[in-house]
Coordinates of C-alpha atoms and ligand atoms in Angstrom, one line a residue:
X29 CA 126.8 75.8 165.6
X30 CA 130.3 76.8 164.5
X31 CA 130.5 78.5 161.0
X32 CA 132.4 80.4 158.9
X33 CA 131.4 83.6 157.6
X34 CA 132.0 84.6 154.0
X35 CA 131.9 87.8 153.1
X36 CA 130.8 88.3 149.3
X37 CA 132.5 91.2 147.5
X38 CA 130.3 90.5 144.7
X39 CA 132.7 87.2 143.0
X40 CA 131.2 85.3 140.4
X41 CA 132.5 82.4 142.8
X42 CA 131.6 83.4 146.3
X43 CA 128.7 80.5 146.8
X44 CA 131.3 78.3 145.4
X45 CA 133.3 79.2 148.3
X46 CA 130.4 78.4 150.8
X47 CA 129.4 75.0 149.1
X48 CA 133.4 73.9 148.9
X49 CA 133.5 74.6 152.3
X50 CA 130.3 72.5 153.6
X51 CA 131.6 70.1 151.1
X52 CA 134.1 69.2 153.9
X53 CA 131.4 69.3 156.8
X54 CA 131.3 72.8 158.3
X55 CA 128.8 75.2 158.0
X56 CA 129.3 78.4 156.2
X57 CA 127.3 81.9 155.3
X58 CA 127.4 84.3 153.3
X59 CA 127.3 87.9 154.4
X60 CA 127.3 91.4 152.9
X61 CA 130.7 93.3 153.0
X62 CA 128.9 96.5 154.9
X63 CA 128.6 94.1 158.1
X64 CA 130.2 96.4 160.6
X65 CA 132.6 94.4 163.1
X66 CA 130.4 94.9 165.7
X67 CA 127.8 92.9 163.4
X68 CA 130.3 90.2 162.5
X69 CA 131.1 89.8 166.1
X70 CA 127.5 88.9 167.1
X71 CA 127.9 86.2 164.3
X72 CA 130.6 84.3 166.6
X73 CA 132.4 82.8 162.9
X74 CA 135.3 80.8 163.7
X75 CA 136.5 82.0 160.6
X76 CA 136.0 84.8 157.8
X77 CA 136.8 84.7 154.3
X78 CA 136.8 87.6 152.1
X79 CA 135.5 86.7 148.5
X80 CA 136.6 87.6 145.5
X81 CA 135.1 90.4 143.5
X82 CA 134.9 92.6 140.1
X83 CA 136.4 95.5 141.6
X84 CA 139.6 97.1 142.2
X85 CA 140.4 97.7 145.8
X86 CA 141.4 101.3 145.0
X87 CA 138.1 101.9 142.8
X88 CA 136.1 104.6 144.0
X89 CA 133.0 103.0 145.5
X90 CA 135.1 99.7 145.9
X91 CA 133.4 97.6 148.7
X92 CA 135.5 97.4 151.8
X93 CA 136.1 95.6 155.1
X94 CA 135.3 97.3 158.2
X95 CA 139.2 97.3 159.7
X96 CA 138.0 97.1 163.3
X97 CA 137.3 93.3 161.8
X98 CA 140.9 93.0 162.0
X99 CA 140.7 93.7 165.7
X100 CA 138.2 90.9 166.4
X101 CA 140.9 88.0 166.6
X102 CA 138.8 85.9 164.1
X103 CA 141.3 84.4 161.4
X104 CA 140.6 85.2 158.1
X105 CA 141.5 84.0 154.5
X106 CA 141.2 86.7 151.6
X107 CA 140.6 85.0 148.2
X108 CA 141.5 87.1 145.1
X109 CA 139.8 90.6 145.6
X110 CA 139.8 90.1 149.4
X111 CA 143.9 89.2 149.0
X112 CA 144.1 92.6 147.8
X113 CA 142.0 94.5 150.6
X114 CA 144.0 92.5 153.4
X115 CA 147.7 93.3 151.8
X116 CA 146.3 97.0 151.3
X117 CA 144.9 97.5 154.5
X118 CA 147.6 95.6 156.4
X119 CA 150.1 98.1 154.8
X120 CA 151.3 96.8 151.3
X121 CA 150.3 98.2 147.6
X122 CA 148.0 96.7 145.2
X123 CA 148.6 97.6 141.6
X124 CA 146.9 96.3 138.1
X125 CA 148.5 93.4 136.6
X126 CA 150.9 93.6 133.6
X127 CA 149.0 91.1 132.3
X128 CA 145.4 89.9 133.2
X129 CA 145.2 86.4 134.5
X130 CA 142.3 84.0 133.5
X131 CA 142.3 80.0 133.6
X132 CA 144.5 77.5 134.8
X133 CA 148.1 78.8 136.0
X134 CA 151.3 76.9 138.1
X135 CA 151.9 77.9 141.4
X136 CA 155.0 77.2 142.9
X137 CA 154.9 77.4 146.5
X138 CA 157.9 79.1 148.4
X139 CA 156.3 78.1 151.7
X140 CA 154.4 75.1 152.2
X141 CA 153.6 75.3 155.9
X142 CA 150.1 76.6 157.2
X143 CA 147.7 77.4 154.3
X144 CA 149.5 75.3 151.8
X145 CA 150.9 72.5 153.9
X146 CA 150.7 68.9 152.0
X147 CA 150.6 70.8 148.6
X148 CA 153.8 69.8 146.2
X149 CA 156.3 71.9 144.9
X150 CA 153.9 73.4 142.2
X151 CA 150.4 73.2 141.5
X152 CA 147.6 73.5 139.4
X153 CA 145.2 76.7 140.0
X154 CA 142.8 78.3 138.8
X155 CA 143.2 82.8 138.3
X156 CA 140.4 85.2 137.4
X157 CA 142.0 88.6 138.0
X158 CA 143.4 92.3 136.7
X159 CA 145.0 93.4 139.7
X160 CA 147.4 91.9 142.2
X161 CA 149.9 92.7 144.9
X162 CA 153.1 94.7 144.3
X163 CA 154.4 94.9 147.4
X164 CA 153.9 92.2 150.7
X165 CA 152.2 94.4 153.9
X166 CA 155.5 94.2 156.8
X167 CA 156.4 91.1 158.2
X168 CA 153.9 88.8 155.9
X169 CA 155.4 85.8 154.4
X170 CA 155.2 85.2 150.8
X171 CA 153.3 81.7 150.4
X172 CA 154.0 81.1 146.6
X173 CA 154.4 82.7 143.1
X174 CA 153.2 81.9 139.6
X175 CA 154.5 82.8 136.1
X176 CA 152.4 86.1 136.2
X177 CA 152.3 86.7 139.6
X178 CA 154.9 87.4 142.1
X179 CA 152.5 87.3 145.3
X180 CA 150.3 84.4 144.5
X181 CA 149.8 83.9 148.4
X182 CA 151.0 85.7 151.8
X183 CA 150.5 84.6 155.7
X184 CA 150.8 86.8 158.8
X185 CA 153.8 85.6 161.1
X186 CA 151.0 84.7 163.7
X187 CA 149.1 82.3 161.0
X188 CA 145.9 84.2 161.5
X189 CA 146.0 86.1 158.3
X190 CA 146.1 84.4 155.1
X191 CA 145.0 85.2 151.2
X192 CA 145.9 83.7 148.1
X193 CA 145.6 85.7 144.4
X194 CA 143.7 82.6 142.9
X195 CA 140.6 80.3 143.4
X196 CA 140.5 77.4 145.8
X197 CA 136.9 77.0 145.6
X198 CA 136.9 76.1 141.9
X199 CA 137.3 72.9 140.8
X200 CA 140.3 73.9 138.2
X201 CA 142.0 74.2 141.4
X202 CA 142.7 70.7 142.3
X203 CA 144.2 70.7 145.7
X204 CA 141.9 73.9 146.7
X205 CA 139.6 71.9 149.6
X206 CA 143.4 71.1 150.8
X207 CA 143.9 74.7 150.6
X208 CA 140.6 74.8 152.5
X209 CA 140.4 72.1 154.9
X210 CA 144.2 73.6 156.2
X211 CA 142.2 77.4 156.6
X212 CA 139.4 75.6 158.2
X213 CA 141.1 73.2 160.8
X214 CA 144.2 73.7 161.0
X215 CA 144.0 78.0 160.9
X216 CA 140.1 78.1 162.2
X217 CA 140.0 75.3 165.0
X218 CA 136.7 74.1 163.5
X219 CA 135.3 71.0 165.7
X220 CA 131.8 70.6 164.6
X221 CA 130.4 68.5 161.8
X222 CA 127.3 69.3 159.2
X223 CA 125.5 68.1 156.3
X224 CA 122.7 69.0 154.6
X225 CA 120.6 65.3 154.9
X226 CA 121.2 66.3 159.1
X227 CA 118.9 69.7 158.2
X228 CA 115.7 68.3 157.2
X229 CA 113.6 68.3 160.5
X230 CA 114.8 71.7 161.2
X231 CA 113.8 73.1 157.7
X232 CA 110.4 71.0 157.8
X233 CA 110.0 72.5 161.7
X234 CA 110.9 76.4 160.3
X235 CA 108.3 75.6 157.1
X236 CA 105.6 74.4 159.3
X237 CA 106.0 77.9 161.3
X238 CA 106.4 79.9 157.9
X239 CA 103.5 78.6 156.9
X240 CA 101.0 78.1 159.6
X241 CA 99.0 81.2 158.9
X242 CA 98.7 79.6 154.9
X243 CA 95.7 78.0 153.6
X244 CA 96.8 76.3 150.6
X245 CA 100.4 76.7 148.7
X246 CA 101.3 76.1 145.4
X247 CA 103.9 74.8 143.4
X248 CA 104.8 74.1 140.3
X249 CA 106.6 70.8 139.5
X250 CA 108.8 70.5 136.7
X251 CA 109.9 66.9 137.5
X252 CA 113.5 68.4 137.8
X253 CA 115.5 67.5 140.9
X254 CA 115.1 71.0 142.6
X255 CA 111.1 71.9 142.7
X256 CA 110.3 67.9 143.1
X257 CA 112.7 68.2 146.5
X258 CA 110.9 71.4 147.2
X259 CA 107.5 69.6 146.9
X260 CA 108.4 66.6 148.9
X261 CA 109.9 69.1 151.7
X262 CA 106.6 71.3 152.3
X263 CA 104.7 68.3 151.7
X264 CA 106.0 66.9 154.8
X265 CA 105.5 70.2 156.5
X266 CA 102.2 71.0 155.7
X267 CA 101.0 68.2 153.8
X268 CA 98.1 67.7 151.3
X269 CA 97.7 72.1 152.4
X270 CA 100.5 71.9 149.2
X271 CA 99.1 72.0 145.9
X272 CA 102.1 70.7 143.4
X273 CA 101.0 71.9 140.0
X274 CA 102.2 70.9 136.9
X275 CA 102.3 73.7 133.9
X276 CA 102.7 72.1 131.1
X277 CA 104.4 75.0 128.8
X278 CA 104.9 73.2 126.0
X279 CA 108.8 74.0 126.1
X280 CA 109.8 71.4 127.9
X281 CA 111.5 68.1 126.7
X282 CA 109.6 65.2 124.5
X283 CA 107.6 63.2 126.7
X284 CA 108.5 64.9 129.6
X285 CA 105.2 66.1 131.1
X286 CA 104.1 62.1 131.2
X287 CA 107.4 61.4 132.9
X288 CA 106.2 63.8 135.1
X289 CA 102.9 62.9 136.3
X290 CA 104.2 59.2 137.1
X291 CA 106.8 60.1 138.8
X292 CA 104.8 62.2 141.2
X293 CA 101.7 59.9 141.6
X294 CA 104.6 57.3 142.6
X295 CA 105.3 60.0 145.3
X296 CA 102.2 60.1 146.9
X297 CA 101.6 63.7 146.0
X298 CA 98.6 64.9 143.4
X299 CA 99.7 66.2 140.9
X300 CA 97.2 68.9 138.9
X301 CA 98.1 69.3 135.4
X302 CA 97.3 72.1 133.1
X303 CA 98.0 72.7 129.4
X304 CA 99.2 76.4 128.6
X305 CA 101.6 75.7 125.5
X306 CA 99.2 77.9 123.6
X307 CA 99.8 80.9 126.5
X308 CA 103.6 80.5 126.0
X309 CA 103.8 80.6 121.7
X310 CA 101.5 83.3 121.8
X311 CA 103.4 85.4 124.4
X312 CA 106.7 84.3 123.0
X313 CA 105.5 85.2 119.4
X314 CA 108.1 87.3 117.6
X315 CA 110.8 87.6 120.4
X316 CA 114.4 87.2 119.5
X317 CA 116.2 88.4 122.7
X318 CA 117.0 86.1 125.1
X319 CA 116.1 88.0 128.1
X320 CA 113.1 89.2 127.0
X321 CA 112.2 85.9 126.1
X322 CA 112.9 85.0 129.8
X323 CA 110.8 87.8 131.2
X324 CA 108.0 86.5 129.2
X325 CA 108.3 83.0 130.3
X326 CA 108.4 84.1 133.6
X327 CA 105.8 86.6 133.6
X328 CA 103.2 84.0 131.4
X329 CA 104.3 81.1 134.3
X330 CA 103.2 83.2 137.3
X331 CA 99.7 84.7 135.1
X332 CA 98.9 80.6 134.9
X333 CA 99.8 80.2 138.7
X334 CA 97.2 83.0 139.6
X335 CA 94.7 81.9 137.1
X336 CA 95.8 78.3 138.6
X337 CA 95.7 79.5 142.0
X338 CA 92.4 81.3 141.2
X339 CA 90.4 78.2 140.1
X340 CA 91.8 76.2 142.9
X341 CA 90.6 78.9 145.6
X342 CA 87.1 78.4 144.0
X343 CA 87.0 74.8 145.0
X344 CA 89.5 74.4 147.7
X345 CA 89.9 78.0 149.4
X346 CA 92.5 80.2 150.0
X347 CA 95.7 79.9 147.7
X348 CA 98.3 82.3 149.3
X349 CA 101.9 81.0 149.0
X350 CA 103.6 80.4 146.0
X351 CA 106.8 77.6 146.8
X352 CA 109.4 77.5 144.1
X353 CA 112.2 75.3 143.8
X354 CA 115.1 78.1 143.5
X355 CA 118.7 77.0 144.5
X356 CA 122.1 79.5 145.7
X357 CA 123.3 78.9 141.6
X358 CA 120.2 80.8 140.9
X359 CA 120.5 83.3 143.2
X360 CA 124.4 84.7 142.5
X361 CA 123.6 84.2 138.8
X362 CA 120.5 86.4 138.9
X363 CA 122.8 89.0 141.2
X364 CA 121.1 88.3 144.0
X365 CA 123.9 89.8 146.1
X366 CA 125.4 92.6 146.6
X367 CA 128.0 93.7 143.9
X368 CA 127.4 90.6 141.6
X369 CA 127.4 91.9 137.8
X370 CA 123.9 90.6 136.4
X371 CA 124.5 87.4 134.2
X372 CA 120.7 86.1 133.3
X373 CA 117.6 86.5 134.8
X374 CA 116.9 83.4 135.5
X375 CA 113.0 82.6 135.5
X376 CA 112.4 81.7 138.7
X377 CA 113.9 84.4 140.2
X378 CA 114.8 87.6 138.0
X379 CA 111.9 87.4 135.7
X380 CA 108.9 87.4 138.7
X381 CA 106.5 90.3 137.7
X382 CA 106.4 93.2 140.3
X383 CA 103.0 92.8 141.2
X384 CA 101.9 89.4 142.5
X385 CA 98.6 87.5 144.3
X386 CA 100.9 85.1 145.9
X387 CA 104.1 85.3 148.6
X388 CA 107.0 83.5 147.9
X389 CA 108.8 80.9 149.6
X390 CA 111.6 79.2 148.6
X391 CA 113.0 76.4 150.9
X392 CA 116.0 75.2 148.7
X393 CA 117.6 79.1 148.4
X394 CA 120.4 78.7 150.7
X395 CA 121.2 75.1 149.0
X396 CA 123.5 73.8 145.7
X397 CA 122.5 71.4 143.8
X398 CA 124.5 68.7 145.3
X399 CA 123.2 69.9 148.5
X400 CA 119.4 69.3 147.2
X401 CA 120.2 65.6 145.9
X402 CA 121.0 64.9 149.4
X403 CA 118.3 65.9 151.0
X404 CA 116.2 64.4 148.4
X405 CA 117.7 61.2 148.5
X406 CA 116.7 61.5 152.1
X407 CA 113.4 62.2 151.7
X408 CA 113.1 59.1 149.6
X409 CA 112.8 61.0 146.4
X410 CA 113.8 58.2 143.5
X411 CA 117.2 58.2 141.9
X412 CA 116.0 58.9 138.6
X413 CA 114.7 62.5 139.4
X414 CA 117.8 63.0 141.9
X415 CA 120.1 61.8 139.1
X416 CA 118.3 63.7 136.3
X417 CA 120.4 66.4 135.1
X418 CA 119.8 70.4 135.3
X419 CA 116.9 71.8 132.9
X420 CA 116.4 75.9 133.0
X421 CA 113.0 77.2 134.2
X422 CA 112.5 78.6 130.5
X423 CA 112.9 75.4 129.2
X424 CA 113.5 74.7 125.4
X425 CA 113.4 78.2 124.6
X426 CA 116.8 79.4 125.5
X427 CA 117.7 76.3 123.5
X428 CA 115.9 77.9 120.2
X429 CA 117.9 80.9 118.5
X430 CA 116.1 83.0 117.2
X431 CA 112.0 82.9 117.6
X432 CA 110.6 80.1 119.4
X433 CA 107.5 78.6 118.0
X434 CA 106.0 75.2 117.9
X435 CA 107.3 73.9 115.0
X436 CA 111.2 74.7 116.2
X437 CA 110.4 73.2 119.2
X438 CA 108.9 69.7 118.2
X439 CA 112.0 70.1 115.7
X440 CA 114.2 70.5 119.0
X441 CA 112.1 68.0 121.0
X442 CA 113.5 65.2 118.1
X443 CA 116.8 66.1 117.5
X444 CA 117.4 66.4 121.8
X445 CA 115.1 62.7 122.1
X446 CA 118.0 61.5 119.8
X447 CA 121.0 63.0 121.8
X448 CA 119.4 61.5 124.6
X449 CA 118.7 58.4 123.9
X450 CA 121.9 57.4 122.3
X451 CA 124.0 58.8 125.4
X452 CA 121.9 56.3 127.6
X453 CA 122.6 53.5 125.1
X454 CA 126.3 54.2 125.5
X455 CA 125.7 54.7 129.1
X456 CA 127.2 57.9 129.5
X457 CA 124.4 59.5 131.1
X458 CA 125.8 59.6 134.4
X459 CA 129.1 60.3 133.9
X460 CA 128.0 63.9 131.6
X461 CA 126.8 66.5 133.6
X462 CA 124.6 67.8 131.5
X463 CA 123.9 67.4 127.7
X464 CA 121.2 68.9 125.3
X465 CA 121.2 70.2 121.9
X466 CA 120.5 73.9 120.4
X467 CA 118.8 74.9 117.7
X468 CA 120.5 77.5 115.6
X469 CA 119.0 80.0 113.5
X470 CA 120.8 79.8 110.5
X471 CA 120.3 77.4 107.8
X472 CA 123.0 75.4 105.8
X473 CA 123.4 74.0 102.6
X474 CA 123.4 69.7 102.1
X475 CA 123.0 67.2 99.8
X476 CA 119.8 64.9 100.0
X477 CA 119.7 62.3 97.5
X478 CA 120.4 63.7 94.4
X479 CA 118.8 67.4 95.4
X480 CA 120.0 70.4 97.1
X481 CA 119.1 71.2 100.6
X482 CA 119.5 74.0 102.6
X483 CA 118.8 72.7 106.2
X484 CA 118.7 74.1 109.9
X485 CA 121.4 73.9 112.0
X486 CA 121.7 71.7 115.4
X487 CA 124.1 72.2 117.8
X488 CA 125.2 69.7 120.6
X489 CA 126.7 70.9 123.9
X490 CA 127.4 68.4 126.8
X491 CA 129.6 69.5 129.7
X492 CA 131.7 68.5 132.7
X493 CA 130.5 70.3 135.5
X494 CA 130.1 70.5 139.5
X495 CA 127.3 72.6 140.3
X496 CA 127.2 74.5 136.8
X497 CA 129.3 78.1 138.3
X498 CA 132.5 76.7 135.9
X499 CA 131.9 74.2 132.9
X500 CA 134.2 72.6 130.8
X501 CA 133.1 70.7 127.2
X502 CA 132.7 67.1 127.5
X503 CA 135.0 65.0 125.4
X504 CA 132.5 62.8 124.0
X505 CA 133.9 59.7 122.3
X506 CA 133.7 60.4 118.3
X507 CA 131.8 57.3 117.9
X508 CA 129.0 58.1 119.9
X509 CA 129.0 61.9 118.1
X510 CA 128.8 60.2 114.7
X511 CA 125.9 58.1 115.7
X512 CA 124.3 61.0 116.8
X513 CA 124.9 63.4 114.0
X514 CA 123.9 60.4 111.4
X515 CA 120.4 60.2 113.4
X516 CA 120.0 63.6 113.6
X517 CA 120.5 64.1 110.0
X518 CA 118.8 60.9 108.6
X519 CA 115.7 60.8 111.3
X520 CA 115.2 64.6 111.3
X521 CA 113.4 66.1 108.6
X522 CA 115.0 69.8 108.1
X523 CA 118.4 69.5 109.9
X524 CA 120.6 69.0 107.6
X525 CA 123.9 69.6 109.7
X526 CA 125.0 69.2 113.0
X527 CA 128.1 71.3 114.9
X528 CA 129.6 70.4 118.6
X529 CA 129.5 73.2 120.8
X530 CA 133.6 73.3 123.1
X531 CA 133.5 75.9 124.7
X532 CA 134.3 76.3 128.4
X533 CA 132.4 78.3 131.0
X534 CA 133.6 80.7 131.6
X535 CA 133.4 82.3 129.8
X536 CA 130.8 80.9 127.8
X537 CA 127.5 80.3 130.0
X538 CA 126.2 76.6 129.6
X539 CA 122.7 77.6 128.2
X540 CA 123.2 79.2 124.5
X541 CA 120.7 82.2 126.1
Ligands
XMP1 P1 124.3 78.9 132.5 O1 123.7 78.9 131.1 O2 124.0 80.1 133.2 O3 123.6 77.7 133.3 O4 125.8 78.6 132.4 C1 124.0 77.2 134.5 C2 123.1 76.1 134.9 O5 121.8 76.7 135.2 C3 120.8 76.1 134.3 N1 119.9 77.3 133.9 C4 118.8 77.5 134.5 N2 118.2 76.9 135.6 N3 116.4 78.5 135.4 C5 117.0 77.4 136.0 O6 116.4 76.9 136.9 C6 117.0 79.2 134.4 O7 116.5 80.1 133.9 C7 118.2 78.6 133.9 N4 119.1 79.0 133.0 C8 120.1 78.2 133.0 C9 121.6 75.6 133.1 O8 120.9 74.6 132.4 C10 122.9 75.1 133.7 O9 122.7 73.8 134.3

């Protein structure tokens, strides 16, 4: 299989990189920086592309390329960071910026041949960086230039060699899978063709081998897109040897654990239920912080699997393997590679206790999102779970400020059932990428009849994303927001104002916590 290797200088972007690039049909991996050449060369890529990162190349303890890489023949395209360790190591001089760069900037391109051919004269990118090339190394060409930014791009004279200062894989960078598709098969020679529907016999063939020694696996089923596509997969690997559980932790969304059940009894799979809302308030009781909430959640979720896990041995036998739906996203935002700075601990991943019963195996981890609807559409999974948009592990609670308690959270339950409901009446629901409300722990004076109030505070946050790396704020049309905020405020006793959340990730994360 012919791939492209991507070498992850710890960027807050580098899966991006890898999903834009199977986005146009090739294959691509992500590797650690300290591959040797000697490694790489095993590999076979028809291509290498050096990731951005937090670093500056002249940092002590700054990750580096091994240079013999640059003996291999294998073209390469440096993004960002990696622009600035091929112009240093092929001779020129890295320096920090006058001015830091981050968002959308013009590029105006001096040469539009190679890397940039069908681009126009300028275009729209996206920048994310503090330092950037002074000086070109000998005999590159200079590719384009920005406001900011002298050496916005460079190319050897032989074409093998090229890097760009700003971010192709975003979507802020419209033109970027140009950018890409010109690296890949114009720069790379890349013939063959994949997608990730084409993987599922090989990952159902590689789970039935994982798991052969396994007497019963569990997982738990949110009714989310990523752990039903997970349950379906290792169903078909290992069949009714999966146990899909559903924890019910009383943080999830009104109604939702009855949308659940259906949904998966419509599947074919059975479904085992268990109620441990009263585990969650009572280990959630008095925490503020959001990642201590998040340790919690994750810590209470896996006690329930083994107490779970525990009953079912009783009856069934051996419970060994837990399966959990975890996607790349969750991965690079829990720092799961090498040089990443830690964002969240996501639940499903960060937050897992050190000392467990079960084994874990995750068949979705090397997937995005978009990646898992495919394959779930193509394992028959309904449109209305593969449609459904993203819901975090720790549910509701990193939607509640402050203390999370039962009362906040049939409070939240309302106020989101509202949001909902009226962006399906106006049919947005496909067209936002994800939209919820938050519920703020400060209180606000109102007017209620002929009394003083003084309410709690709801917040609504809907955004336009891809895969949920970058976000921005959904422009939602006002009368659809005043519909809202009037049934919020009429139907929902103790919200007493309501506030529109437009801010953009980055650099504000999605989730409040
Ligand atoms: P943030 O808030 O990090 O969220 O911008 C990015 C996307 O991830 C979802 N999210 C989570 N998903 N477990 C998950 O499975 C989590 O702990 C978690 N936290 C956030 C979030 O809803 C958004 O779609």
């Amino acid at each position: 299989m012919e791939k492209i290797l991507i070498l992850d200088f710890g960027g807050q972007y580098t899966k991006l990189i890898a999903k834009s690039v199977r986005e146009l049909e090739v294959y691509a991996e992500v590797g650690s920086p300290d591959l040797t050449a000697d490694q790489i060369c095993v590999m076979k890529p028809k291509g290498l592309i050096l990731s951005g990162g937090p670093n500056s190349v002249y940092a002590p303890n700054a990750p580096q390329l091994d240079r013999r890489v640059y003996d291999l023949n294998i073209p390469i395209l440096g993004i960002c960071y990696g622009m600035q360790l091929m112009a240093r190591d092929f001779g020129g001089e890295v320096i920090r910026a006058a001015k830091r760069e981050y968002g959308t900037a013009t590029i105006e391109v001096c040469q539009p041949d190679a890397l940039l051919q069908g681009l126009e004269q300028t275009e729209r990118v996206w920048m994310s960086h503090g330092d950037e090339v002074r000086t070109l190394p000998p005999k590159f060409l200079h590719l384009a230039r920005t406001e900011n930014v002298t050496y916005a791009g460079m190319i050897s004279p032989d074409r093998k060699y090229a890097a760009i200062q700003f971010h192709p894989e975003v979507h802020h960078t419209p033109k970027g899978k140009q950018i890409l598709r010109n690296f890949l098969f114009d720069i790379c020679k890349i013939s063959e063709c994949w997608r990730p529907a084409d993987q599922i016999e090989e990952a159902v063939r590689t789970l039935r081998e994982q798991l052969k020694e396994a007497k019963h696996c569990l997982i738990g089923v949110s009714g989310g897109v990523d752990s039903s596509v997970a349950a379906v997969l290792v169903h078909r690997a290992i069949g009714d040897r999966l146990i899909p559980v559903f924890i019910d932790t009383g943080l999830l969304r009104k109604n939702e654990g009855q949308r659940t059940k259906q949904v998966f009894e419509k599947l074919g799979l059975n479904l085992r239920c268990v109620d441990a809302g009263d585990r969650f308030f009572e280990n959630l009781r008095g925490v503020t912080d959001p990642e201590e909430k998040r340790k919690r959640i994750g810590e209470t979720f896996i006690r329930v699997f083994e107490e779970e896990a525990g009953h079912f041995e009783q009856e069934l036998g051996k419970v060994d393997v837990l399966v959990q739906g975890t996607i790349y996203s969750d991965v690079i935002e829990s720092a799961g590679t090498k040089g990443a700075e830690k964002i969240k601990s996501h639940h499903n991943v960060g937050g897992l206790p050190g000392k467990m019963l079960f084994s874990i195996v995750e068949p979705l981890r090397a997937y995005f999102k978009d990646e898992v609807r495919q394959i779930g559409l193509k394992l028959g999974i309904p449109e209305e779970i593969i449609g459904e948009q993203p819901f975090p592990g720790p549910g509701l609670a990193v939607r509640i400020i402050g203390e999370v308690t039962r009362e906040r959270v049939a409070l939240l339950q309302t106020v989101d059932a509202i949001l909902r409901e009226e962006v399906q009446r106006a049919t947005l629901h496909r067209t936002i990428w994800q939209y919820f409300a938050v519920l703020l722990p400060v209180r606000s004076v109102a007017i209620l009849g002929d009394s003083r109030g003084y309410g709690q505070v709801a917040a609504l946050r809907a955004v336009h994303s891809v895969d949920g790396m970058t976000a921005s704020w959904y422009h939602f049309p006002y009368a659809v927001l005043e519909k809202i905020s009037t049934r919020i405020t009429n139907e929902v006793e103790g919200v007493t104002r309501v506030v529109y959340d437009i801010t953009t990730k980055p650099p504000g994360t999605i989730e409040w916590e």
